[in-house]
Coordinates of C-alpha atoms in Angstrom, one line a residue:
Chain A
M1 CA 64.7 -93.6 190.5
A2 CA 66.8 -96.3 192.2
A3 CA 65.7 -99.3 190.3
V4 CA 62.8 -100.0 187.9
G5 CA 60.0 -102.0 189.5
L6 CA 60.8 -101.3 193.1
K7 CA 57.7 -100.3 195.1
C8 CA 57.5 -98.8 198.5
P9 CA 55.9 -101.4 200.8
E10 CA 54.3 -98.6 202.9
C11 CA 52.6 -96.3 200.4
G12 CA 53.1 -98.2 197.2
S13 CA 54.9 -95.4 195.2
L14 CA 57.5 -96.1 192.6
D15 CA 59.6 -93.1 193.5
I16 CA 62.5 -94.8 195.3
V17 CA 65.8 -92.8 195.5
D18 CA 69.3 -93.7 196.5
D19 CA 70.2 -91.7 199.6
E20 CA 72.9 -92.0 202.2
H21 CA 72.5 -91.7 205.9
Y22 CA 75.9 -90.4 206.8
S23 CA 78.0 -93.2 205.2
Q24 CA 75.3 -95.9 205.0
P25 CA 73.7 -96.2 201.6
Q26 CA 69.9 -96.5 201.8
L27 CA 67.0 -96.9 199.4
V28 CA 64.3 -94.5 200.6
C29 CA 60.8 -93.8 199.3
A30 CA 60.6 -90.1 198.3
D31 CA 56.9 -89.8 199.2
C32 CA 56.5 -91.3 202.6
G33 CA 60.2 -91.5 203.7
A34 CA 60.2 -95.2 204.5
V35 CA 63.5 -97.0 204.2
V36 CA 63.1 -99.8 201.6
S37 CA 66.5 -101.3 202.1
E38 CA 69.9 -100.3 203.4
G39 CA 73.5 -101.3 202.7
L40 CA 76.3 -102.1 205.0
L41 CA 77.7 -99.4 207.3
T42 CA 81.3 -100.6 206.9
T43 CA 83.0 -101.4 203.6
T44 CA 85.9 -103.7 202.9
R45 CA 89.2 -102.5 201.6
S46 CA 88.5 -103.4 198.0
E47 CA 85.3 -101.3 198.0
E48 CA 86.9 -98.2 199.3
L49 CA 87.2 -95.5 196.7
Q50 CA 89.1 -92.9 198.7
G51 CA 92.7 -93.5 199.7
T52 CA 93.4 -96.3 197.3
D53 CA 96.6 -96.7 195.3
V54 CA 96.6 -94.2 192.5
R55 CA 99.0 -94.4 189.5
Y56 CA 101.6 -91.7 189.3
S57 CA 100.2 -90.6 185.9
N58 CA 96.7 -90.1 187.4
S59 CA 97.9 -88.3 190.5
T60 CA 99.2 -84.8 191.1
E61 CA 102.4 -86.0 192.7
V62 CA 105.5 -84.0 191.6
N63 CA 108.4 -86.5 192.3
K64 CA 108.1 -90.0 191.0
Q65 CA 108.9 -92.5 193.7
P66 CA 111.2 -95.3 192.4
C67 CA 109.3 -98.5 191.5
R68 CA 110.1 -101.9 193.0
N69 CA 112.4 -103.0 190.2
Q70 CA 114.4 -99.8 190.3
I71 CA 114.9 -100.2 194.1
K72 CA 116.0 -103.8 193.5
G73 CA 118.4 -102.7 190.8
I74 CA 120.0 -100.1 193.1
H75 CA 120.4 -102.7 195.8
R76 CA 122.1 -104.9 193.1
V77 CA 124.4 -102.1 192.2
R78 CA 125.4 -101.6 195.8
A79 CA 126.0 -105.3 196.4
L80 CA 128.2 -105.6 193.3
C81 CA 130.2 -102.6 194.4
R82 CA 130.7 -104.1 197.8
I83 CA 131.9 -107.4 196.2
L84 CA 134.3 -105.5 194.0
R85 CA 135.4 -103.4 197.0
L86 CA 134.9 -100.1 195.1
S87 CA 135.3 -96.8 196.8
F88 CA 132.3 -94.8 198.1
V89 CA 132.7 -92.2 195.3
M90 CA 132.5 -94.9 192.7
E91 CA 129.5 -96.5 194.3
E92 CA 127.7 -93.2 194.3
T93 CA 128.5 -92.6 190.6
A94 CA 127.4 -96.0 189.6
E95 CA 124.1 -95.5 191.5
N96 CA 123.5 -92.2 189.8
Y97 CA 124.2 -93.7 186.4
F98 CA 121.8 -96.5 187.1
K99 CA 119.0 -94.1 188.2
Q100 CA 119.5 -91.9 185.1
A101 CA 119.6 -94.9 182.8
Y102 CA 116.6 -96.6 184.3
E103 CA 114.5 -93.5 183.8
H104 CA 115.8 -92.9 180.2
P105 CA 113.1 -93.7 177.6
S106 CA 115.2 -96.3 176.0
F107 CA 115.5 -98.4 179.2
I108 CA 112.2 -97.9 181.0
R109 CA 110.3 -100.5 179.1
V110 CA 113.0 -103.2 178.5
S111 CA 112.8 -106.7 179.9
L112 CA 113.9 -107.4 183.5
Q113 CA 116.9 -109.3 182.2
K114 CA 118.2 -106.2 180.5
K115 CA 117.6 -104.2 183.6
E116 CA 119.7 -106.6 185.6
V117 CA 122.5 -106.4 183.1
L118 CA 122.1 -102.6 183.1
A119 CA 123.2 -102.6 186.8
G120 CA 126.5 -104.3 185.8
C121 CA 127.0 -102.0 182.9
C122 CA 126.8 -98.9 185.1
I123 CA 129.4 -100.3 187.4
L124 CA 131.6 -101.2 184.4
A125 CA 131.4 -97.6 183.1
T126 CA 132.2 -96.1 186.5
C127 CA 135.2 -98.4 186.9
R128 CA 136.5 -97.5 183.5
Q129 CA 136.2 -93.8 184.2
H130 CA 138.1 -94.2 187.5
S131 CA 140.8 -96.4 185.8
W132 CA 139.8 -99.4 187.9
P133 CA 140.9 -102.3 185.7
I134 CA 138.0 -104.8 185.1
T135 CA 137.1 -106.7 182.1
M136 CA 133.6 -107.1 180.6
G137 CA 134.1 -110.9 181.0
T138 CA 134.4 -110.5 184.8
M139 CA 131.2 -108.5 185.0
T140 CA 129.4 -111.0 182.8
C141 CA 130.5 -113.8 185.1
L142 CA 129.4 -111.9 188.2
L143 CA 126.0 -111.2 186.7
E144 CA 125.7 -114.7 185.1
A145 CA 124.5 -113.0 182.0
N146 CA 124.8 -113.5 178.3
P147 CA 128.0 -111.8 177.1
K148 CA 126.3 -110.6 173.9
L149 CA 123.4 -109.1 175.8
M150 CA 126.0 -107.4 178.1
G151 CA 127.7 -105.9 175.1
V152 CA 124.5 -104.6 173.6
V153 CA 123.2 -103.1 176.8
Y154 CA 126.6 -101.5 177.6
Q155 CA 126.8 -99.8 174.2
E156 CA 123.2 -98.6 174.4
M157 CA 123.7 -97.2 177.9
V158 CA 126.9 -95.3 176.9
K159 CA 125.1 -93.8 174.0
A160 CA 121.9 -92.9 176.0
L161 CA 123.7 -91.3 178.9
K162 CA 126.4 -89.8 176.7
I163 CA 129.2 -90.7 179.0
E164 CA 132.8 -91.4 178.0
A165 CA 134.2 -94.5 179.4
P166 CA 137.7 -95.2 178.1
P167 CA 138.3 -98.9 177.8
T168 CA 141.1 -100.2 180.0
S169 CA 144.4 -101.1 178.3
V170 CA 145.7 -104.6 178.4
I171 CA 148.7 -103.7 180.6
D172 CA 146.4 -102.3 183.3
L173 CA 144.5 -105.5 183.3
L174 CA 147.6 -107.5 183.8
E175 CA 148.1 -106.8 187.5
T176 CA 144.6 -107.8 188.6
H177 CA 144.8 -110.8 186.3
C178 CA 148.1 -111.9 187.8
Q179 CA 146.7 -111.8 191.3
A180 CA 144.3 -114.5 190.4
Y181 CA 147.1 -116.9 189.8
K182 CA 147.8 -119.0 192.9
L183 CA 151.5 -119.5 192.6
S184 CA 152.7 -118.6 196.1
P185 CA 154.8 -121.1 198.1
Q186 CA 151.8 -122.1 200.2
H187 CA 149.8 -123.2 197.2
V188 CA 152.3 -125.0 195.0
H189 CA 155.6 -126.7 195.3
E190 CA 158.5 -124.4 196.0
E191 CA 160.2 -125.1 192.7
L192 CA 157.1 -124.0 190.8
S193 CA 156.1 -121.1 192.9
E194 CA 156.7 -117.5 191.9
S195 CA 155.9 -114.2 193.5
S196 CA 153.2 -112.1 192.0
K197 CA 155.4 -109.0 191.6
D198 CA 158.2 -110.7 189.6
L199 CA 155.6 -112.4 187.5
T200 CA 153.8 -109.2 186.7
K201 CA 157.0 -107.4 185.8
R202 CA 158.2 -110.0 183.4
A203 CA 154.8 -110.5 181.9
A204 CA 154.4 -106.7 181.4
V205 CA 157.6 -106.7 179.3
L206 CA 156.4 -109.7 177.3
L207 CA 153.0 -108.0 176.8
E208 CA 154.6 -104.8 175.4
L209 CA 156.6 -106.9 173.0
A210 CA 153.4 -108.7 171.9
A211 CA 151.7 -105.3 171.5
D212 CA 154.5 -104.1 169.2
A213 CA 154.4 -107.2 167.2
W214 CA 150.7 -106.8 166.4
L215 CA 149.5 -109.7 168.6
V216 CA 147.3 -107.6 170.9
T217 CA 145.3 -105.3 168.6
G218 CA 141.9 -106.6 167.6
R219 CA 142.1 -109.7 169.9
Q220 CA 140.5 -110.7 173.1
P221 CA 142.6 -109.5 176.0
V222 CA 142.4 -112.4 178.4
P223 CA 144.1 -115.1 176.3
I224 CA 147.1 -112.9 175.6
L225 CA 147.3 -112.1 179.3
T226 CA 147.3 -115.8 180.2
A227 CA 149.9 -116.5 177.5
S228 CA 152.3 -113.8 178.7
I229 CA 152.0 -114.9 182.3
Y230 CA 152.6 -118.5 181.3
L231 CA 155.8 -117.6 179.4
A232 CA 156.9 -115.3 182.1
W233 CA 156.6 -118.1 184.7
Q234 CA 158.5 -120.5 182.5
S235 CA 161.3 -118.1 181.7
L236 CA 161.8 -116.8 185.2
K237 CA 163.2 -120.2 186.2
P238 CA 163.6 -122.2 183.0
T239 CA 164.2 -125.6 184.7
Q240 CA 163.2 -128.8 183.1
T241 CA 160.2 -129.2 185.4
R242 CA 158.8 -125.9 184.5
L243 CA 159.4 -126.4 180.8
K244 CA 157.6 -129.7 180.8
Y245 CA 154.4 -127.9 182.1
T246 CA 151.9 -127.3 179.3
L247 CA 149.6 -124.4 179.3
A248 CA 146.6 -126.5 180.4
R249 CA 148.5 -128.0 183.3
F250 CA 149.8 -124.6 184.3
C251 CA 146.2 -123.2 184.4
Q252 CA 145.1 -126.2 186.4
M253 CA 147.9 -125.7 188.9
A254 CA 147.3 -122.0 189.3
K255 CA 143.5 -122.6 189.6
V256 CA 142.7 -120.3 186.7
A257 CA 140.2 -120.9 183.9
K258 CA 141.5 -122.6 180.8
S259 CA 141.1 -120.9 177.4
S260 CA 141.2 -122.4 174.0
I261 CA 142.8 -119.4 172.4
A262 CA 145.7 -118.9 174.8
P263 CA 147.8 -121.8 173.3
K264 CA 147.7 -120.0 169.9
R265 CA 148.9 -116.8 171.5
V266 CA 151.7 -118.7 173.2
T267 CA 152.8 -120.0 169.8
E268 CA 152.7 -116.6 168.2
L269 CA 154.6 -115.0 171.1
K270 CA 157.3 -117.7 170.9
E271 CA 157.7 -117.0 167.2
V272 CA 158.3 -113.3 167.9
L273 CA 160.8 -114.2 170.6
C274 CA 162.5 -116.6 168.1
K275 CA 162.9 -113.8 165.6
L276 CA 164.6 -111.6 168.1
G277 CA 166.5 -114.4 169.7
Q278 CA 168.0 -115.3 166.3
E279 CA 170.1 -112.1 166.5
L280 CA 171.7 -113.0 169.8
P281 CA 175.5 -112.8 169.1
W282 CA 176.4 -115.6 171.4
L283 CA 174.3 -118.1 169.5
R284 CA 176.7 -117.9 166.6
G285 CA 174.2 -118.7 164.0
S286 CA 172.6 -121.9 165.4
E287 CA 168.9 -122.2 164.9
M288 CA 166.5 -120.8 167.5
T289 CA 163.4 -123.0 167.8
P290 CA 160.3 -122.3 169.9
Q291 CA 161.4 -125.1 172.3
T292 CA 164.8 -123.6 173.1
V293 CA 163.7 -120.0 173.1
V294 CA 162.3 -120.0 176.6
Q295 CA 165.7 -120.3 178.2
M296 CA 166.9 -117.3 176.3
V297 CA 163.9 -115.1 177.1
D298 CA 165.7 -113.4 179.9
D299 CA 168.5 -112.3 177.6
I300 CA 166.2 -111.4 174.8
L301 CA 164.1 -109.1 177.0
N302 CA 167.1 -107.4 178.5
Y303 CA 168.5 -106.5 175.2
R304 CA 165.4 -106.3 173.2
L305 CA 166.0 -102.9 171.7
T306 CA 169.3 -103.9 170.2
L307 CA 168.0 -107.2 169.0
L308 CA 165.0 -105.5 167.4
R309 CA 167.3 -103.1 165.5
K310 CA 169.5 -105.9 164.4
A311 CA 166.5 -108.0 163.3
L312 CA 165.1 -105.2 161.2
K313 CA 168.5 -104.6 159.6
S314 CA 168.9 -108.2 158.6
H315 CA 165.3 -108.3 157.4
E316 CA 165.8 -105.3 155.2
A317 CA 169.0 -106.8 153.9
A318 CA 167.2 -109.9 153.0
L319 CA 164.5 -108.0 151.2
A320 CA 167.1 -106.0 149.3
S321 CA 168.8 -109.1 148.0
E322 CA 165.4 -110.5 147.0
S323 CA 164.3 -107.4 145.1
E324 CA 167.5 -107.4 143.1
L325 CA 166.8 -110.8 141.5
P326 CA 163.6 -110.3 139.6
P327 CA 164.1 -107.2 137.4
S328 CA 160.5 -107.1 136.0
L329 CA 158.9 -105.8 139.2
E330 CA 156.8 -102.7 138.6
D331 CA 157.6 -100.5 141.6
T332 CA 161.0 -101.6 142.9
Q333 CA 161.7 -100.5 146.4
P334 CA 164.1 -97.6 146.5
G335 CA 166.7 -99.8 147.9
P336 CA 166.2 -100.2 151.6
R337 CA 168.8 -98.3 153.4
D338 CA 171.5 -100.3 155.2
D339 CA 171.8 -98.0 158.2
A340 CA 169.9 -99.0 161.3
P341 CA 166.5 -97.3 161.4
S342 CA 167.4 -94.3 163.6
L343 CA 165.0 -93.5 166.4
D344 CA 164.7 -89.8 165.4
A345 CA 163.7 -90.4 161.8
T346 CA 160.8 -92.6 162.8
A347 CA 159.2 -89.7 164.7
S348 CA 158.2 -88.0 161.5
Q349 CA 156.1 -90.9 160.1
P350 CA 152.6 -89.5 159.9
D351 CA 150.9 -92.1 157.8
A352 CA 149.5 -94.6 160.3
E353 CA 146.8 -93.0 162.5
S354 CA 148.4 -94.6 165.5
A355 CA 151.8 -92.9 165.5
Q356 CA 153.0 -93.4 169.0
Q357 CA 154.2 -90.4 171.0
P358 CA 157.5 -91.4 172.4
Q359 CA 157.1 -91.3 176.2
Q360 CA 159.5 -93.7 177.7
D361 CA 162.1 -96.3 177.0
V362 CA 159.4 -98.7 176.2
D363 CA 157.8 -96.6 173.5
L364 CA 161.1 -96.4 171.7
T365 CA 160.6 -100.0 170.8
C366 CA 157.3 -99.0 169.2
T367 CA 158.8 -96.2 167.1
V368 CA 161.6 -98.5 165.9
V369 CA 159.1 -101.1 164.8
M370 CA 156.9 -98.5 163.2
G371 CA 159.9 -97.2 161.3
G372 CA 160.6 -100.7 160.1
L373 CA 157.1 -101.3 159.1
S374 CA 156.5 -98.0 157.3
R375 CA 159.8 -98.1 155.5
A376 CA 159.4 -101.6 154.3
G377 CA 155.8 -101.0 153.3
S378 CA 156.5 -97.9 151.2
G379 CA 157.0 -99.8 148.0
Q380 CA 153.9 -101.4 146.5
V381 CA 155.8 -104.5 145.5
S382 CA 154.4 -107.8 146.7
T383 CA 157.5 -109.7 147.3
P384 CA 157.2 -113.3 148.2
S385 CA 158.7 -112.6 151.6
K386 CA 156.9 -110.5 154.2
R387 CA 157.0 -106.8 153.7
S388 CA 158.0 -106.1 157.2
L389 CA 159.4 -108.1 160.1
F390 CA 156.3 -108.0 162.3
E391 CA 153.0 -108.1 160.5
P392 CA 149.6 -108.8 162.0
P393 CA 148.9 -112.5 161.8
S394 CA 145.8 -111.9 159.8
V395 CA 147.9 -110.4 157.1
T396 CA 150.4 -113.3 157.0
H397 CA 147.6 -115.8 156.8
A398 CA 145.3 -113.7 154.6
K399 CA 141.9 -114.8 153.7
I400 CA 141.7 -115.8 150.0
R401 CA 138.8 -114.0 148.5
R402 CA 136.8 -116.1 146.1
V403 CA 136.9 -114.4 142.8
Q404 CA 133.7 -114.7 140.8
L405 CA 134.5 -115.8 137.3
P406 CA 132.9 -113.6 134.6
V407 CA 129.9 -115.3 133.1
K408 CA 130.5 -116.0 129.4
E409 CA 127.8 -115.4 126.8
V410 CA 127.1 -118.6 124.8
T411 CA 126.6 -117.7 121.1
G412 CA 126.7 -121.1 119.5
D413 CA 129.5 -120.3 117.1
E414 CA 132.2 -121.6 119.3
E415 CA 134.8 -124.1 118.1
I416 CA 134.0 -127.7 118.9
S417 CA 137.0 -129.4 120.5
D418 CA 138.2 -132.9 119.5
S419 CA 137.2 -134.5 122.7
E420 CA 133.6 -133.2 122.4
I421 CA 133.3 -133.9 118.6
D422 CA 132.1 -137.5 119.3
S423 CA 129.0 -136.2 121.0
Y424 CA 128.0 -134.3 117.9
I425 CA 128.6 -136.9 115.2
R426 CA 125.8 -139.5 114.8
T427 CA 126.5 -143.2 115.2
P428 CA 125.4 -145.5 112.4
Q429 CA 122.5 -146.8 114.5
E430 CA 121.4 -143.2 115.1
M431 CA 121.6 -142.6 111.3
R432 CA 119.4 -145.5 110.6
D433 CA 116.9 -144.5 113.2
Y434 CA 116.8 -141.0 111.9
A435 CA 116.2 -142.2 108.3
E436 CA 113.4 -144.4 109.4
A437 CA 111.8 -141.7 111.4
K438 CA 112.0 -139.3 108.5
E439 CA 110.4 -141.8 106.1
A440 CA 107.6 -142.5 108.6
L441 CA 106.9 -138.8 108.9
S442 CA 106.9 -138.1 105.2
S443 CA 104.7 -141.1 104.6
S444 CA 102.2 -140.0 107.2
E445 CA 102.2 -136.5 105.7
E446 CA 101.4 -137.9 102.3
E447 CA 98.5 -139.7 103.7
F448 CA 97.0 -136.4 104.8
Chain B
M1 CA 155.0 -93.4 153.2
E2 CA 155.9 -90.2 151.5
P3 CA 152.9 -87.9 151.2
S4 CA 153.5 -87.5 147.5
N5 CA 152.8 -91.2 146.9
D6 CA 149.3 -91.2 145.5
V7 CA 148.0 -94.7 146.3
A8 CA 144.7 -95.3 144.6
L9 CA 142.4 -97.1 147.0
D10 CA 140.0 -99.6 145.6
I11 CA 136.7 -99.1 147.3
I12 CA 134.5 -102.1 146.3
I13 CA 130.8 -101.9 146.8
T14 CA 129.7 -105.3 147.8
N15 CA 126.0 -104.8 148.6
V16 CA 123.2 -102.3 147.8
V17 CA 119.8 -102.7 149.4
A18 CA 116.8 -101.1 147.8
V19 CA 113.0 -101.1 148.5
F20 CA 110.1 -100.5 146.3
R21 CA 106.3 -101.0 146.3
T22 CA 104.0 -102.5 143.8
R23 CA 100.9 -100.7 145.0
C24 CA 98.8 -103.9 144.8
H25 CA 98.3 -107.0 146.9
L26 CA 100.3 -110.0 145.9
N27 CA 99.3 -113.6 146.3
L28 CA 102.4 -115.3 147.7
R29 CA 101.0 -118.7 147.0
T30 CA 100.6 -118.0 143.3
I31 CA 104.1 -116.6 143.1
A32 CA 105.5 -119.6 145.0
L33 CA 103.7 -122.1 142.7
E34 CA 104.1 -120.4 139.3
G35 CA 107.2 -118.3 139.8
V36 CA 110.7 -119.4 138.7
N37 CA 113.6 -119.5 141.2
V38 CA 111.4 -118.8 144.2
I39 CA 111.6 -119.9 147.8
Y40 CA 108.4 -119.7 149.9
K41 CA 108.9 -118.9 153.6
P42 CA 105.4 -119.1 155.2
E43 CA 106.7 -118.7 158.7
Y44 CA 108.0 -115.3 157.8
G45 CA 105.2 -114.5 155.4
K46 CA 107.4 -113.8 152.4
V47 CA 108.7 -115.2 149.2
L48 CA 112.3 -115.0 148.1
M49 CA 113.0 -114.6 144.4
K50 CA 116.5 -114.8 143.1
L51 CA 117.4 -113.2 139.8
R52 CA 120.5 -114.3 137.8
K53 CA 121.3 -111.4 135.5
P54 CA 121.8 -108.7 138.0
R55 CA 122.5 -111.1 140.8
I56 CA 119.7 -110.1 143.2
T57 CA 117.7 -111.6 145.9
A58 CA 114.3 -110.1 146.5
S59 CA 112.0 -110.5 149.5
I60 CA 108.4 -110.1 148.5
W61 CA 105.6 -109.5 151.0
S62 CA 102.0 -109.9 150.3
S63 CA 101.4 -106.2 151.0
G64 CA 103.3 -105.4 147.9
K65 CA 106.5 -104.2 149.6
I66 CA 109.7 -105.7 148.1
I67 CA 113.3 -105.5 149.3
C68 CA 116.1 -106.1 146.9
T69 CA 119.5 -107.1 148.1
G70 CA 122.7 -108.3 146.5
A71 CA 123.3 -105.7 143.8
T72 CA 126.7 -104.2 143.3
S73 CA 125.6 -100.7 142.3
E74 CA 122.6 -98.5 142.5
E75 CA 121.8 -98.7 138.7
E76 CA 122.0 -102.5 139.0
A77 CA 119.6 -102.4 141.9
K78 CA 117.1 -100.3 139.9
Q79 CA 117.5 -102.6 136.9
G80 CA 117.0 -105.7 139.0
A81 CA 114.0 -104.2 140.7
R82 CA 112.4 -103.3 137.4
R83 CA 113.1 -106.8 136.0
L84 CA 111.4 -108.2 139.1
A85 CA 108.4 -106.0 138.7
R86 CA 108.1 -107.2 135.1
T87 CA 108.3 -110.8 136.2
L88 CA 105.5 -110.2 138.7
Q89 CA 103.5 -108.5 136.0
K90 CA 103.9 -111.6 133.7
L91 CA 102.6 -113.7 136.6
G92 CA 99.3 -111.8 136.3
F93 CA 99.5 -109.1 139.0
K94 CA 98.7 -105.5 138.3
V95 CA 102.0 -104.2 139.6
R96 CA 103.3 -100.7 139.3
F97 CA 106.9 -99.6 140.0
A98 CA 106.5 -97.1 142.8
D99 CA 108.6 -95.6 145.6
F100 CA 112.0 -97.0 144.6
K101 CA 114.6 -96.1 147.2
V102 CA 118.1 -97.2 147.9
V103 CA 118.3 -97.9 151.6
N104 CA 121.8 -99.3 152.3
V105 CA 125.1 -99.4 150.6
L106 CA 127.9 -101.6 151.9
A107 CA 131.5 -101.1 150.7
V108 CA 134.9 -102.6 151.6
C109 CA 138.3 -101.1 151.3
S110 CA 141.8 -102.1 152.3
M111 CA 144.5 -99.9 153.6
P112 CA 148.1 -100.7 152.7
F113 CA 149.1 -100.4 156.3
A114 CA 148.1 -102.0 159.6
I115 CA 146.3 -99.9 162.2
R116 CA 146.8 -99.8 166.0
L117 CA 143.3 -99.7 167.2
I118 CA 143.8 -98.8 170.8
D119 CA 145.7 -95.6 170.0
F120 CA 143.3 -94.8 167.2
T121 CA 140.3 -95.0 169.5
K122 CA 142.1 -92.8 172.1
K123 CA 142.6 -90.1 169.6
N124 CA 139.1 -90.2 168.1
R125 CA 136.9 -90.5 171.1
P126 CA 133.9 -90.4 171.2
I127 CA 133.3 -90.9 167.5
A128 CA 135.3 -94.1 167.5
S129 CA 134.5 -97.0 169.9
Y130 CA 136.5 -100.2 170.4
E131 CA 135.6 -103.1 172.6
P132 CA 138.1 -105.9 172.0
E133 CA 136.1 -108.4 174.1
L134 CA 133.0 -107.9 171.9
H135 CA 134.3 -107.4 168.3
P136 CA 137.8 -107.3 166.8
A137 CA 137.1 -104.1 164.9
A138 CA 136.8 -100.5 166.0
T139 CA 133.5 -98.7 165.0
Y140 CA 133.7 -95.2 163.6
R141 CA 130.4 -93.4 163.2
I142 CA 130.0 -90.3 161.0
K143 CA 126.6 -88.8 162.0
T144 CA 126.4 -86.3 159.2
L145 CA 126.7 -89.0 156.5
K146 CA 124.9 -91.6 158.6
A147 CA 127.8 -94.0 158.0
T148 CA 129.3 -96.7 160.2
I149 CA 132.8 -97.8 159.4
Q150 CA 134.4 -100.8 161.0
I151 CA 138.1 -100.7 161.1
F152 CA 140.2 -103.8 161.5
S153 CA 143.7 -103.9 162.6
T154 CA 144.9 -105.4 159.3
G155 CA 143.8 -102.2 157.6
S156 CA 140.5 -103.4 156.0
L157 CA 137.6 -101.1 156.3
T158 CA 133.9 -102.0 156.0
D159 CA 131.6 -99.1 155.4
L160 CA 127.9 -99.2 155.9
L161 CA 126.0 -96.2 154.6
G162 CA 122.3 -96.0 155.5
I163 CA 120.1 -93.4 153.8

């Protein structure tokens, strides 16, 4: 029965059925065959049941075609690779990573914002694997994304895809960073210009010195790069004009972004250079201040190994003389040796997990410093002076932990001090009031 | 440092987080009005109650689930939780002390030497990860113990153990 209440106009029967004449739906009387009503021969697109878009999960399709956002993401990856001028191999790797990550269950349902950042993270991972120096900050700027979101997505992606992407060292980042500084003769005055190669070389040496003096570990890489390039530029031609340029003005001139942390790094680096510069024999004991040290940087860097040895020696001598004075120290140091810390002896220091493998001339500096550090730090004495010559700045300006005072139990039997006794003894007025009140009470009690 | 030098490291537990259930519905408004040392947070749907004797802050939800934070040892956490259940009982709820579980332990420690993080991470990949642009410490995860250790270049370690 097609519909209740429909009657055939010819024979009057109620037996109307839904029948189709080829593809035209008709309502036909089952008894006499009269057509009661018929539908349209053609249908619109929205009424079609066959050939419509079917979801992948409802179909029998084997390979899933990439969805629109995935295709957009892959285009984004390709575009970023072209901007960064990466090689074809790297582009392919980045695309593969993106495809894998996109289809991974932890990324398939995240917000579009995260998927955009995912594209950048894949490229970052590829660059790191191929030792292409790029910072996360650069990628964040390119994507105009939130740096924290970038960090979160990057770490999730590395965990999900189980890839190993060794982070770039600061020294590798130096060359690319240096190229951003516009200091060629066509950009600035001839007196202020410097070639990128010289600048990189000098800055690399300064950076290694900073790394040995604990200024690089645990800190943001970009400010220390800026600081070392600034000092390199000043020291390559220490004329009055250059020395008068502050860091902010230097960044403005070289058309590089300013940073609020770089001036602190400049100060720290200058302090380290001062410590070394103090040992220069042709100074003959005159004070080396951060202002005058810049002119001497050239000499300091050329002879830094010798200066380092001498500085450690004099520091140990100073510590020895200090430890002799107070005899009541618990663990006195076993008398720091007066011979210069030999480079061979330091190779056997196994304590710090980061014992350097001596590779080149540069690393000898590290082993000398490590030797100085570990030897000076072997005693548990907390001398007023620093334990070693170069300590991480967070150790020298240590955070003072607030000590919680033990809560004392109040028993009531404590001694009353003289200053407080007045609050316990009644004044004459109080005594009178008390007597009156007592009388009033006792009289009211008697009444009852 | 000579290997024979036995340096006793002070590992200080700074925080223990525990959860338990009261197996009964709690009226947060009553607790907020009649309880002592409570803070009502209607936008989060919970009440914070702070105890003094074991210094503990507890988040109380109306379903009866309670999270205690701020204790300095597991026994203290259990003591504080029991005290809290007793306080709720005095307020008139039919509470029971059920399903007590310590969820998180946070401890700090300080090494007497400084650590070069970049070399450390190179030697301990992939267990250790270090992103200087994101966080100044290197993260070392021990899967078997479900522990995350943050290692700072000054030698301080922060250890978070999740059970």
